[in-house]
Every structure is written in C-alpha cells, then in structure tokens.
PDB file of C-alpha atoms in Angstrom:
ATOM      1  CA  MET A   1     -48.939 -10.545 -31.336  1.00 37.00           C
ATOM      2  CA  LYS A   2     -46.863  -7.759 -30.058  1.00 38.00           C
ATOM      3  CA  ILE A   3     -44.081  -8.736 -27.655  1.00 35.00           C
ATOM      4  CA  GLN A   4     -42.755  -6.700 -24.840  1.00 41.00           C
ATOM      5  CA  ARG A   5     -39.521  -6.188 -22.967  1.00 43.00           C
ATOM      6  CA  PRO A   6     -39.744  -7.353 -19.417  1.00 46.00           C
ATOM      7  CA  ASN A   7     -39.436  -4.734 -17.004  1.00 52.00           C
ATOM      8  CA  ARG A   8     -36.052  -5.700 -15.651  1.00 47.00           C
ATOM      9  CA  VAL A   9     -34.494  -6.230 -18.692  1.00 46.00           C
ATOM     10  CA  LEU A  10     -35.593  -2.832 -19.927  1.00 45.00           C
ATOM     11  CA  ALA A  11     -34.775  -1.203 -16.650  1.00 45.00           C
ATOM     12  CA  ALA A  12     -31.083  -2.653 -17.208  1.00 46.00           C
ATOM     13  CA  TRP A  13     -30.950  -1.854 -20.784  1.00 45.00           C
ATOM     14  CA  VAL A  14     -32.080   2.116 -19.813  1.00 44.00           C
ATOM     15  CA  VAL A  15     -29.263   1.839 -17.017  1.00 47.00           C
ATOM     16  CA  ALA A  16     -26.275   0.811 -19.301  1.00 48.00           C
ATOM     17  CA  SER A  17     -27.582   3.249 -21.904  1.00 48.00           C
ATOM     18  CA  ALA A  18     -27.517   6.056 -19.804  1.00 47.00           C
ATOM     19  CA  LEU A  19     -24.096   5.540 -18.008  1.00 45.00           C
ATOM     20  CA  GLN A  20     -22.571   4.875 -21.629  1.00 49.00           C
ATOM     21  CA  MET A  21     -23.954   8.515 -22.858  1.00 41.00           C
ATOM     22  CA  GLY A  22     -21.124  10.522 -21.586  1.00 45.00           C
ATOM     23  CA  ALA A  23     -21.557  10.118 -17.589  1.00 55.00           C
ATOM     24  CA  ARG A  24     -19.304  12.244 -15.489  1.00 67.00           C
ATOM     25  CA  ALA A  25     -16.573   9.769 -13.484  1.00 81.00           C
ATOM     26  CA  ASP A  26     -16.737  10.171  -9.919  1.00 95.00           C
ATOM     27  CA  THR A  27     -14.337   8.070  -6.966  1.00 95.00           C
ATOM     28  CA  ILE A  28     -14.768   6.494  -4.120  1.00 96.00           C
ATOM     29  CA  VAL A  29     -11.706   6.326  -2.119  1.00 97.00           C
ATOM     30  CA  GLN A  30     -10.184   3.772   0.565  1.00 98.00           C
ATOM     31  CA  THR A  31      -6.693   4.126   2.274  1.00 98.00           C
ATOM     32  CA  PHE A  32      -4.941   1.833   4.911  1.00 98.00           C
ATOM     33  CA  THR A  33      -1.592   2.383   6.545  1.00 97.00           C
ATOM     34  CA  GLN A  34       0.508   0.166   8.797  1.00 96.00           C
ATOM     35  CA  THR A  35       3.068   1.784  10.860  1.00 97.00           C
ATOM     36  CA  VAL A  36       5.649  -0.058  12.897  1.00 96.00           C
ATOM     37  CA  PRO A  37       6.108   2.554  15.539  1.00 95.00           C
ATOM     38  CA  LEU A  38      10.224   3.603  16.333  1.00 95.00           C
ATOM     39  CA  THR A  39      11.147   0.088  17.976  1.00 95.00           C
ATOM     40  CA  GLY A  40      14.830  -0.730  19.847  1.00 94.00           C
ATOM     41  CA  SER A  41      15.967  -3.404  18.434  1.00 93.00           C
ATOM     42  CA  PRO A  42      17.525  -5.951  19.635  1.00 89.00           C
ATOM     43  CA  PRO A  43      15.417  -7.070  21.713  1.00 87.00           C
ATOM     44  CA  GLY A  44      12.492  -5.824  19.384  1.00 86.00           C
ATOM     45  CA  SER A  45      11.112  -7.328  16.409  1.00 86.00           C
ATOM     46  CA  VAL A  46      10.750  -4.498  13.542  1.00 93.00           C
ATOM     47  CA  SER A  47       8.218  -6.321  10.717  1.00 95.00           C
ATOM     48  CA  PHE A  48       4.469  -6.199  10.242  1.00 95.00           C
ATOM     49  CA  ASN A  49       2.288  -8.851   8.536  1.00 96.00           C
ATOM     50  CA  THR A  50      -1.196  -7.398   8.138  1.00 97.00           C
ATOM     51  CA  VAL A  51      -4.523  -8.201   5.987  1.00 98.00           C
ATOM     52  CA  TRP A  52      -6.235  -5.217   4.539  1.00 98.00           C
ATOM     53  CA  ASN A  53     -10.167  -5.608   3.803  1.00 98.00           C
ATOM     54  CA  ILE A  54     -11.336  -3.668   1.021  1.00 98.00           C
ATOM     55  CA  ASN A  55     -15.060  -2.772   0.867  1.00 98.00           C
ATOM     56  CA  GLN A  56     -16.907  -4.064  -2.234  1.00 97.00           C
ATOM     57  CA  TYR A  57     -18.737  -1.553  -4.371  1.00 97.00           C
ATOM     58  CA  ASP A  58     -22.295  -1.791  -3.678  1.00 95.00           C
ATOM     59  CA  GLY A  59     -23.543   1.065  -5.466  1.00 92.00           C
ATOM     60  CA  PHE A  60     -26.437   1.899  -8.315  1.00 90.00           C
ATOM     61  CA  GLY A  61     -25.845  -0.569 -11.331  1.00 91.00           C
ATOM     62  CA  GLY A  62     -23.376  -2.490  -9.869  1.00 91.00           C
ATOM     63  CA  LEU A  63     -20.537  -3.986 -12.190  1.00 93.00           C
ATOM     64  CA  THR A  64     -22.194  -1.617 -15.204  1.00 93.00           C
ATOM     65  CA  SER A  65     -21.276   1.241 -13.159  1.00 95.00           C
ATOM     66  CA  LEU A  66     -17.832   0.334 -11.816  1.00 96.00           C
ATOM     67  CA  THR A  67     -15.616   1.436 -14.288  1.00 95.00           C
ATOM     68  CA  GLY A  68     -11.982   0.929 -12.893  1.00 95.00           C
ATOM     69  CA  VAL A  69     -10.206   0.163  -9.783  1.00 97.00           C
ATOM     70  CA  LYS A  70      -6.839   1.440  -9.122  1.00 97.00           C
ATOM     71  CA  TYR A  71      -4.005   0.468  -6.542  1.00 97.00           C
ATOM     72  CA  GLU A  72      -1.363   2.843  -4.942  1.00 98.00           C
ATOM     73  CA  LEU A  73       1.148   1.523  -2.699  1.00 98.00           C
ATOM     74  CA  SER A  74       4.319   3.285  -0.996  1.00 98.00           C
ATOM     75  CA  THR A  75       6.446   2.393   1.695  1.00 98.00           C
ATOM     76  CA  GLN A  76       8.992   3.853   3.869  1.00 98.00           C
ATOM     77  CA  ILE A  77      11.497   3.028   6.526  1.00 98.00           C
ATOM     78  CA  PHE A  78      13.183   5.286   9.386  1.00 98.00           C
ATOM     79  CA  TYR A  79      16.167   4.781  11.648  1.00 98.00           C
ATOM     80  CA  GLN A  80      18.330   6.273  14.224  1.00 97.00           C
ATOM     81  CA  GLY A  81      21.173   4.623  15.847  1.00 96.00           C
ATOM     82  CA  THR A  82      24.322   4.633  17.962  1.00 96.00           C
ATOM     83  CA  LEU A  83      27.925   3.443  16.821  1.00 96.00           C
ATOM     84  CA  VAL A  84      31.707   3.189  18.321  1.00 95.00           C
ATOM     85  CA  SER A  85      34.560   3.017  17.187  1.00 94.00           C
ATOM     86  CA  VAL A  86      38.102   1.628  18.464  1.00 92.00           C
ATOM     87  CA  ALA A  87      40.014   4.087  16.634  1.00 94.00           C
ATOM     88  CA  SER A  88      39.750   7.791  16.135  1.00 95.00           C
ATOM     89  CA  GLY A  89      38.410   9.659  12.952  1.00 97.00           C
ATOM     90  CA  LEU A  90      37.044   6.572  10.931  1.00 96.00           C
ATOM     91  CA  PRO A  91      35.208   6.782   8.105  1.00 96.00           C
ATOM     92  CA  PHE A  92      32.317   4.614   7.379  1.00 95.00           C
ATOM     93  CA  ASN A  93      29.160   4.031   5.432  1.00 94.00           C
ATOM     94  CA  LEU A  94      25.880   2.341   7.070  1.00 95.00           C
ATOM     95  CA  VAL A  95      23.155   0.399   5.394  1.00 95.00           C
ATOM     96  CA  VAL A  96      19.672  -0.505   6.587  1.00 96.00           C
ATOM     97  CA  GLN A  97      17.301  -2.223   4.251  1.00 94.00           C
ATOM     98  CA  SER A  98      13.931  -3.917   4.087  1.00 96.00           C
ATOM     99  CA  ASP A  99      11.500  -6.013   1.946  1.00 96.00           C
ATOM    100  CA  PHE A 100       7.725  -5.343   1.377  1.00 97.00           C
ATOM    101  CA  ASN A 101       5.345  -7.094  -0.127  1.00 97.00           C
ATOM    102  CA  PHE A 102       1.589  -6.645  -1.202  1.00 98.00           C
ATOM    103  CA  VAL A 103      -0.450  -9.871  -2.616  1.00 97.00           C
ATOM    104  CA  LEU A 104      -3.329  -7.912  -4.327  1.00 95.00           C
ATOM    105  CA  PRO A 105      -6.865  -9.968  -5.413  1.00 93.00           C
ATOM    106  CA  GLY A 106      -7.436 -12.087  -8.609  1.00 85.00           C
ATOM    107  CA  THR A 107      -5.307 -11.672 -11.280  1.00 83.00           C
ATOM    108  CA  SER A 108      -3.698  -8.387 -10.040  1.00 84.00           C
ATOM    109  CA  GLY A 109      -0.760 -10.396  -8.464  1.00 89.00           C
ATOM    110  CA  GLN A 110       2.076  -9.155  -6.165  1.00 93.00           C
ATOM    111  CA  ILE A 111       3.975  -5.792  -5.656  1.00 96.00           C
ATOM    112  CA  THR A 112       7.420  -6.999  -4.113  1.00 95.00           C
ATOM    113  CA  ALA A 113       9.674  -4.118  -5.964  1.00 92.00           C
ATOM    114  CA  LEU A 114       8.783  -1.441  -2.946  1.00 96.00           C
ATOM    115  CA  ASP A 115      11.680  -2.201  -0.908  1.00 96.00           C
ATOM    116  CA  PRO A 116      13.251   1.213   0.492  1.00 97.00           C
ATOM    117  CA  SER A 117      16.774   1.540   1.887  1.00 95.00           C
ATOM    118  CA  ILE A 118      18.906   3.943   4.186  1.00 96.00           C
ATOM    119  CA  ALA A 119      22.146   4.676   3.552  1.00 95.00           C
ATOM    120  CA  TYR A 120      24.415   7.152   5.310  1.00 96.00           C
ATOM    121  CA  SER A 121      28.057   8.259   5.300  1.00 95.00           C
ATOM    122  CA  GLY A 122      29.882   9.932   8.351  1.00 96.00           C
ATOM    123  CA  THR A 123      33.220   9.679  10.441  1.00 97.00           C
ATOM    124  CA  MET A 124      33.713   8.776  13.818  1.00 97.00           C
ATOM    125  CA  PRO A 125      34.715  11.152  16.311  1.00 96.00           C
ATOM    126  CA  SER A 126      38.544  12.015  16.740  1.00 96.00           C
ATOM    127  CA  VAL A 127      38.603  10.500  20.118  1.00 94.00           C
ATOM    128  CA  ALA A 128      38.728   6.739  20.203  1.00 92.00           C
ATOM    129  CA  GLY A 129      35.937   4.963  22.317  1.00 91.00           C
ATOM    130  CA  THR A 130      33.271   8.074  21.884  1.00 92.00           C
ATOM    131  CA  THR A 131      29.733   7.241  20.430  1.00 95.00           C
ATOM    132  CA  LEU A 132      28.558   8.790  17.786  1.00 96.00           C
ATOM    133  CA  ALA A 133      24.502   9.453  17.138  1.00 96.00           C
ATOM    134  CA  VAL A 134      23.252   8.482  13.737  1.00 96.00           C
ATOM    135  CA  PRO A 135      22.023  11.263  13.095  1.00 94.00           C
ATOM    136  CA  ALA A 136      22.510  13.918  15.458  1.00 87.00           C
ATOM    137  CA  SER A 137      18.960  14.301  15.774  1.00 86.00           C
ATOM    138  CA  GLY A 138      15.740  13.748  13.899  1.00 87.00           C
ATOM    139  CA  GLY A 139      16.373  10.150  12.216  1.00 92.00           C
ATOM    140  CA  LEU A 140      17.063   9.159   9.370  1.00 97.00           C
ATOM    141  CA  ALA A 141      14.276   8.243   6.408  1.00 97.00           C
ATOM    142  CA  SER A 142      14.129   6.143   3.488  1.00 97.00           C
ATOM    143  CA  SER A 143      13.023   7.708  -0.035  1.00 96.00           C
ATOM    144  CA  ILE A 144       9.308   6.490  -0.233  1.00 98.00           C
ATOM    145  CA  PRO A 145       8.964   4.152  -3.602  1.00 97.00           C
ATOM    146  CA  THR A 146       5.366   3.779  -5.086  1.00 98.00           C
ATOM    147  CA  ALA A 147       3.814   1.563  -7.028  1.00 97.00           C
ATOM    148  CA  THR A 148       0.469   1.562  -9.332  1.00 96.00           C
ATOM    149  CA  GLN A 149      -1.822  -0.917 -10.445  1.00 95.00           C
ATOM    150  CA  PHE A 150      -5.214  -1.051 -12.145  1.00 95.00           C
ATOM    151  CA  ALA A 151      -7.223  -4.453 -11.438  1.00 95.00           C
ATOM    152  CA  LEU A 152      -8.545  -6.013 -14.293  1.00 91.00           C
ATOM    153  CA  ASP A 153     -11.130  -8.656 -12.715  1.00 93.00           C
ATOM    154  CA  LEU A 154     -13.602  -5.897 -11.560  1.00 96.00           C
ATOM    155  CA  ALA A 155     -16.489  -8.660 -10.818  1.00 95.00           C
ATOM    156  CA  SER A 156     -14.955  -9.475  -7.810  1.00 95.00           C
ATOM    157  CA  TYR A 157     -14.577  -5.447  -6.558  1.00 96.00           C
ATOM    158  CA  VAL A 158     -18.746  -5.932  -6.771  1.00 97.00           C
ATOM    159  CA  GLY A 159     -21.076  -6.733  -3.713  1.00 96.00           C
ATOM    160  CA  GLY A 160     -21.803  -6.175  -0.325  1.00 95.00           C
ATOM    161  CA  GLY A 161     -18.497  -8.284   1.255  1.00 97.00           C
ATOM    162  CA  VAL A 162     -14.714  -7.383   1.180  1.00 97.00           C
ATOM    163  CA  VAL A 163     -11.935  -8.052  -1.039  1.00 97.00           C
ATOM    164  CA  SER A 164      -8.510  -8.706   0.744  1.00 97.00           C
ATOM    165  CA  VAL A 165      -4.770  -7.790   0.323  1.00 97.00           C
ATOM    166  CA  ALA A 166      -2.041  -9.101   2.516  1.00 97.00           C
ATOM    167  CA  ALA A 167       0.577  -6.923   3.275  1.00 98.00           C
ATOM    168  CA  THR A 168       4.173  -7.629   4.950  1.00 97.00           C
ATOM    169  CA  GLY A 169       7.338  -5.695   5.713  1.00 97.00           C
ATOM    170  CA  GLU A 170      10.432  -6.389   7.450  1.00 96.00           C
ATOM    171  CA  LEU A 171      13.867  -5.394   7.983  1.00 96.00           C
ATOM    172  CA  LEU A 172      16.505  -7.502   6.153  1.00 94.00           C
ATOM    173  CA  THR A 173      19.362  -9.444   8.138  1.00 92.00           C
ATOM    174  CA  THR A 174      21.527  -9.863   5.434  1.00 87.00           C
ATOM    175  CA  THR A 175      24.490  -8.344   4.751  1.00 80.00           C
ATOM    176  CA  PRO A 176      24.294  -6.164   2.067  1.00 75.00           C
ATOM    177  CA  ALA A 177      26.531  -6.223  -0.931  1.00 68.00           C
ATOM    178  CA  ALA A 178      29.950  -5.850  -0.212  1.00 63.00           C
ATOM    179  CA  GLY A 179      32.029  -2.715  -1.747  1.00 64.00           C
ATOM    180  CA  THR A 180      35.590  -2.149  -1.303  1.00 64.00           C
ATOM    181  CA  ARG A 181      34.869  -2.941   2.622  1.00 77.00           C
ATOM    182  CA  PRO A 182      32.651  -5.417   3.771  1.00 85.00           C
ATOM    183  CA  PHE A 183      29.862  -4.811   5.603  1.00 91.00           C
ATOM    184  CA  GLN A 184      29.375  -6.448   9.292  1.00 90.00           C
ATOM    185  CA  ASN A 185      26.579  -6.168  11.950  1.00 91.00           C
ATOM    186  CA  THR A 186      28.620  -7.189  14.994  1.00 88.00           C
ATOM    187  CA  SER A 187      29.069  -4.839  18.100  1.00 81.00           C
ATOM    188  CA  ASP A 188      31.924  -3.894  20.070  1.00 73.00           C
ATOM    189  CA  ILE A 189      31.286  -6.905  22.751  1.00 72.00           C
ATOM    190  CA  GLY A 190      30.747  -9.391  20.278  1.00 75.00           C
ATOM    191  CA  GLU A 191      26.458  -9.505  19.818  1.00 85.00           C
ATOM    192  CA  ALA A 192      24.868  -8.332  16.465  1.00 88.00           C
ATOM    193  CA  SER A 193      22.711  -5.523  15.994  1.00 92.00           C
ATOM    194  CA  PRO A 194      20.491  -7.152  13.272  1.00 93.00           C
ATOM    195  CA  TYR A 195      19.156  -4.740  11.118  1.00 95.00           C
ATOM    196  CA  VAL A 196      22.300  -2.154  10.780  1.00 95.00           C
ATOM    197  CA  PHE A 197      25.282  -2.699   8.629  1.00 95.00           C
ATOM    198  CA  VAL A 198      28.809  -0.599   8.488  1.00 94.00           C
ATOM    199  CA  ASP A 199      31.607  -1.267   6.000  1.00 92.00           C
ATOM    200  CA  GLN A 200      34.256  -0.474   8.776  1.00 92.00           C
ATOM    201  CA  THR A 201      35.251  -2.988  10.478  1.00 89.00           C
ATOM    202  CA  LYS A 202      36.823  -0.770  13.556  1.00 93.00           C
ATOM    203  CA  VAL A 203      33.090   0.854  13.541  1.00 95.00           C
ATOM    204  CA  TYR A 204      30.375  -1.166  15.414  1.00 94.00           C
ATOM    205  CA  PRO A 205      26.458  -0.329  16.150  1.00 95.00           C
ATOM    206  CA  LEU A 206      26.002  -0.841  19.697  1.00 93.00           C
ATOM    207  CA  PHE A 207      24.084  -3.584  20.812  1.00 91.00           C
ATOM    208  CA  GLY A 208      20.333  -2.648  21.787  1.00 91.00           C
ATOM    209  CA  LEU A 209      20.823   1.124  20.786  1.00 94.00           C
ATOM    210  CA  GLN A 210      19.518   0.872  17.330  1.00 96.00           C
ATOM    211  CA  GLN A 211      15.673   1.997  16.453  1.00 96.00           C
ATOM    212  CA  PHE A 212      14.030   1.363  13.366  1.00 97.00           C
ATOM    213  CA  SER A 213      10.470   2.110  12.049  1.00 97.00           C
ATOM    214  CA  LEU A 214       8.499   0.764   8.998  1.00 98.00           C
ATOM    215  CA  VAL A 215       5.548   2.137   7.224  1.00 98.00           C
ATOM    216  CA  GLY A 216       3.457   0.659   4.308  1.00 98.00           C
ATOM    217  CA  THR A 217       0.527   2.680   2.556  1.00 98.00           C
ATOM    218  CA  MET A 218      -2.281   1.457   0.391  1.00 98.00           C
ATOM    219  CA  THR A 219      -4.912   3.521  -1.266  1.00 98.00           C
ATOM    220  CA  VAL A 220      -7.800   2.004  -3.555  1.00 98.00           C
ATOM    221  CA  THR A 221      -9.722   4.045  -5.996  1.00 98.00           C
ATOM    222  CA  TYR A 222     -13.025   3.387  -7.652  1.00 97.00           C
ATOM    223  CA  THR A 223     -14.004   4.986 -10.693  1.00 97.00           C
ATOM    224  CA  VAL A 224     -17.950   5.159 -10.907  1.00 96.00           C
ATOM    225  CA  PRO A 225     -20.314   7.542 -12.269  1.00 92.00           C
ATOM    226  CA  GLU A 226     -21.150  10.911 -10.453  1.00 82.00           C
ATOM    227  CA  ALA A 227     -23.784  11.069  -8.325  1.00 64.00           C
ATOM    228  CA  SER A 228     -26.382  13.087 -10.378  1.00 54.00           C
ATOM    229  CA  THR A 229     -25.977  10.341 -12.914  1.00 52.00           C
ATOM    230  CA  TYR A 230     -27.121   7.803 -10.690  1.00 53.00           C
ATOM    231  CA  ALA A 231     -29.856  10.152  -9.761  1.00 43.00           C
ATOM    232  CA  ALA A 232     -30.986  10.431 -13.960  1.00 46.00           C
ATOM    233  CA  VAL A 233     -30.697   6.982 -13.829  1.00 49.00           C
ATOM    234  CA  ALA A 234     -33.159   6.103 -10.933  1.00 45.00           C
ATOM    235  CA  GLY A 235     -35.362   8.629 -12.345  1.00 45.00           C
ATOM    236  CA  LEU A 236     -35.464   6.370 -15.809  1.00 45.00           C
ATOM    237  CA  VAL A 237     -35.973   3.653 -14.907  1.00 46.00           C
ATOM    238  CA  GLY A 238     -38.687   4.887 -12.548  1.00 47.00           C
ATOM    239  CA  LEU A 239     -40.238   6.003 -16.133  1.00 44.00           C
ATOM    240  CA  VAL A 240     -39.941   3.081 -17.771  1.00 43.00           C
ATOM    241  CA  GLY A 241     -41.632   1.339 -14.406  1.00 48.00           C
ATOM    242  CA  TRP A 242     -44.384   3.344 -14.840  1.00 40.00           C
ATOM    243  CA  HIS A 243     -44.876   3.558 -18.301  1.00 47.00           C
ATOM    244  CA  CYS A 244     -44.852  -0.404 -18.223  1.00 48.00           C
ATOM    245  CA  TRP A 245     -47.621  -0.593 -15.312  1.00 42.00           C
ATOM    246  CA  ALA A 246     -49.567   1.941 -17.295  1.00 48.00           C
ATOM    247  CA  ARG A 247     -49.307  -0.300 -20.327  1.00 57.00           C
ATOM    248  CA  ARG A 248     -50.567  -3.525 -18.377  1.00 60.00           C
ATOM    249  CA  ARG A 249     -53.303  -1.519 -16.808  1.00 55.00           C
ATOM    250  CA  ASN A 250     -54.546  -0.081 -19.989  1.00 58.00           C
ATOM    251  CA  SER A 251     -54.399  -3.380 -22.134  1.00 55.00           C
TER     252      SER A 251
END
C-alpha cells in the first residue's frame, strides 16, 4: 500500500525547503516617534507616556519566513532658558537630565539606559542683575544615545494583530551629583524651576522662563524573504497542489 503525503503537509514542506535554499532577505520597517514640543516650565509639565502598537507579520509562510525582529531606539532632549545673577561676571555650569524607559514585548525586556543629558558652561554678564539667554539662540541639544535589541520569541510577532511597546520619558527634578559647588534650581524669588540646575549659588534660573523638549524614537525591522521568493514558493505550492489533484483523479 502506497502512503501519500497530505497536501497541507507537503505544501508546508515545500515552503520550508524553498525558504531554506538561499532566499534573499528583505525587510519590513515600522517607525514610531513621540515628541514633546518645546514647553515652558513651570507651569507646564514636560513628560510623555505612550504605547506604540507594532503590526504583526502576516506575510506568506508566517513564522517559517520571519527570520528576525530588530529594535533600534534613540532619545534626545532640548533646552533653552534665561538666567540672572546677583553679582557680575560669575561663571556657572548648568545641567538638565532625563529618564527614558521602553518596555519591549515578551522576553525582550526593558531598555532603560537611554538617558540623554545637557551640560553647559557659561559666564554671566559683567553687570549684576542682567539676564542671560542660554544659549544666545537656537537652543541646546543633547547627544542622541541609541540602543539595538533583537527579539528572541519571533512567534509573538506573527499574526494579524499588534504587539505593544510602552514608552515613557521625563525630565528629572532631582539635583545632579555635586561637584566643587552644589547644584540648585531655585530662582531669584525663591520659586524653583524644576528641571534646570546650576552650580553657582548666585546664578538663578528665572521662574517660568525655562523651556524643554523630549523626543523618543523606535524603529522595528522584520527580516523576511524577498518578494520574488514568495512568488517562487507560491508557484511551487500551486504545482504541488495540482500534482496531488491529478494523482487523486487518476487513481
């Protein structure tokens, strides 16, 4: 008695075999960005808390053809503000710090080390009580730290739905580590500008004249076979189906 391979099993075998025969790779890319525009604080709050929904892969071959999922993340902060001093010509250092967090699906874990900061050094004008714009024009931008993470549980990315990433970003209201002089964020009238700190006790960030922006970006890349490979596999499956139909008809 001759045992014939069922159509679906044979088709799946053809798909797997074809995909393993040196198919050229293609990519599907999804990009997400969250931007808090330049916001005056106080009174404004500068933070974001969002969920990015990644479309699952529903291409030909499903899990058989999805060979990689890569995350690329980056963050950045911006600042511009106004300072004033009670003495003339005082040097100062200024810092703005942040905290970003990305919770990836499944076993991919969290990305918590992308925390850009701004450090700026300057000297107040020679006339006491004169304000200083920091910087004079254009604003200050932090560096752009980046991270790359590869997903291990590819099955969770296959289907017709979405997988979600929780993304948060905020400016820190805690005092940076003290150097030769302690940092402070109190204005000349005793009210705090919560996100900007200076290390000169006679130089103050003016209350309500500080502005900040945050940006978080995530790019997700699926590695899949090239479209021409899909066409070739589809053709093979069609031939297998026709062959099985013809054998049943002739038997």
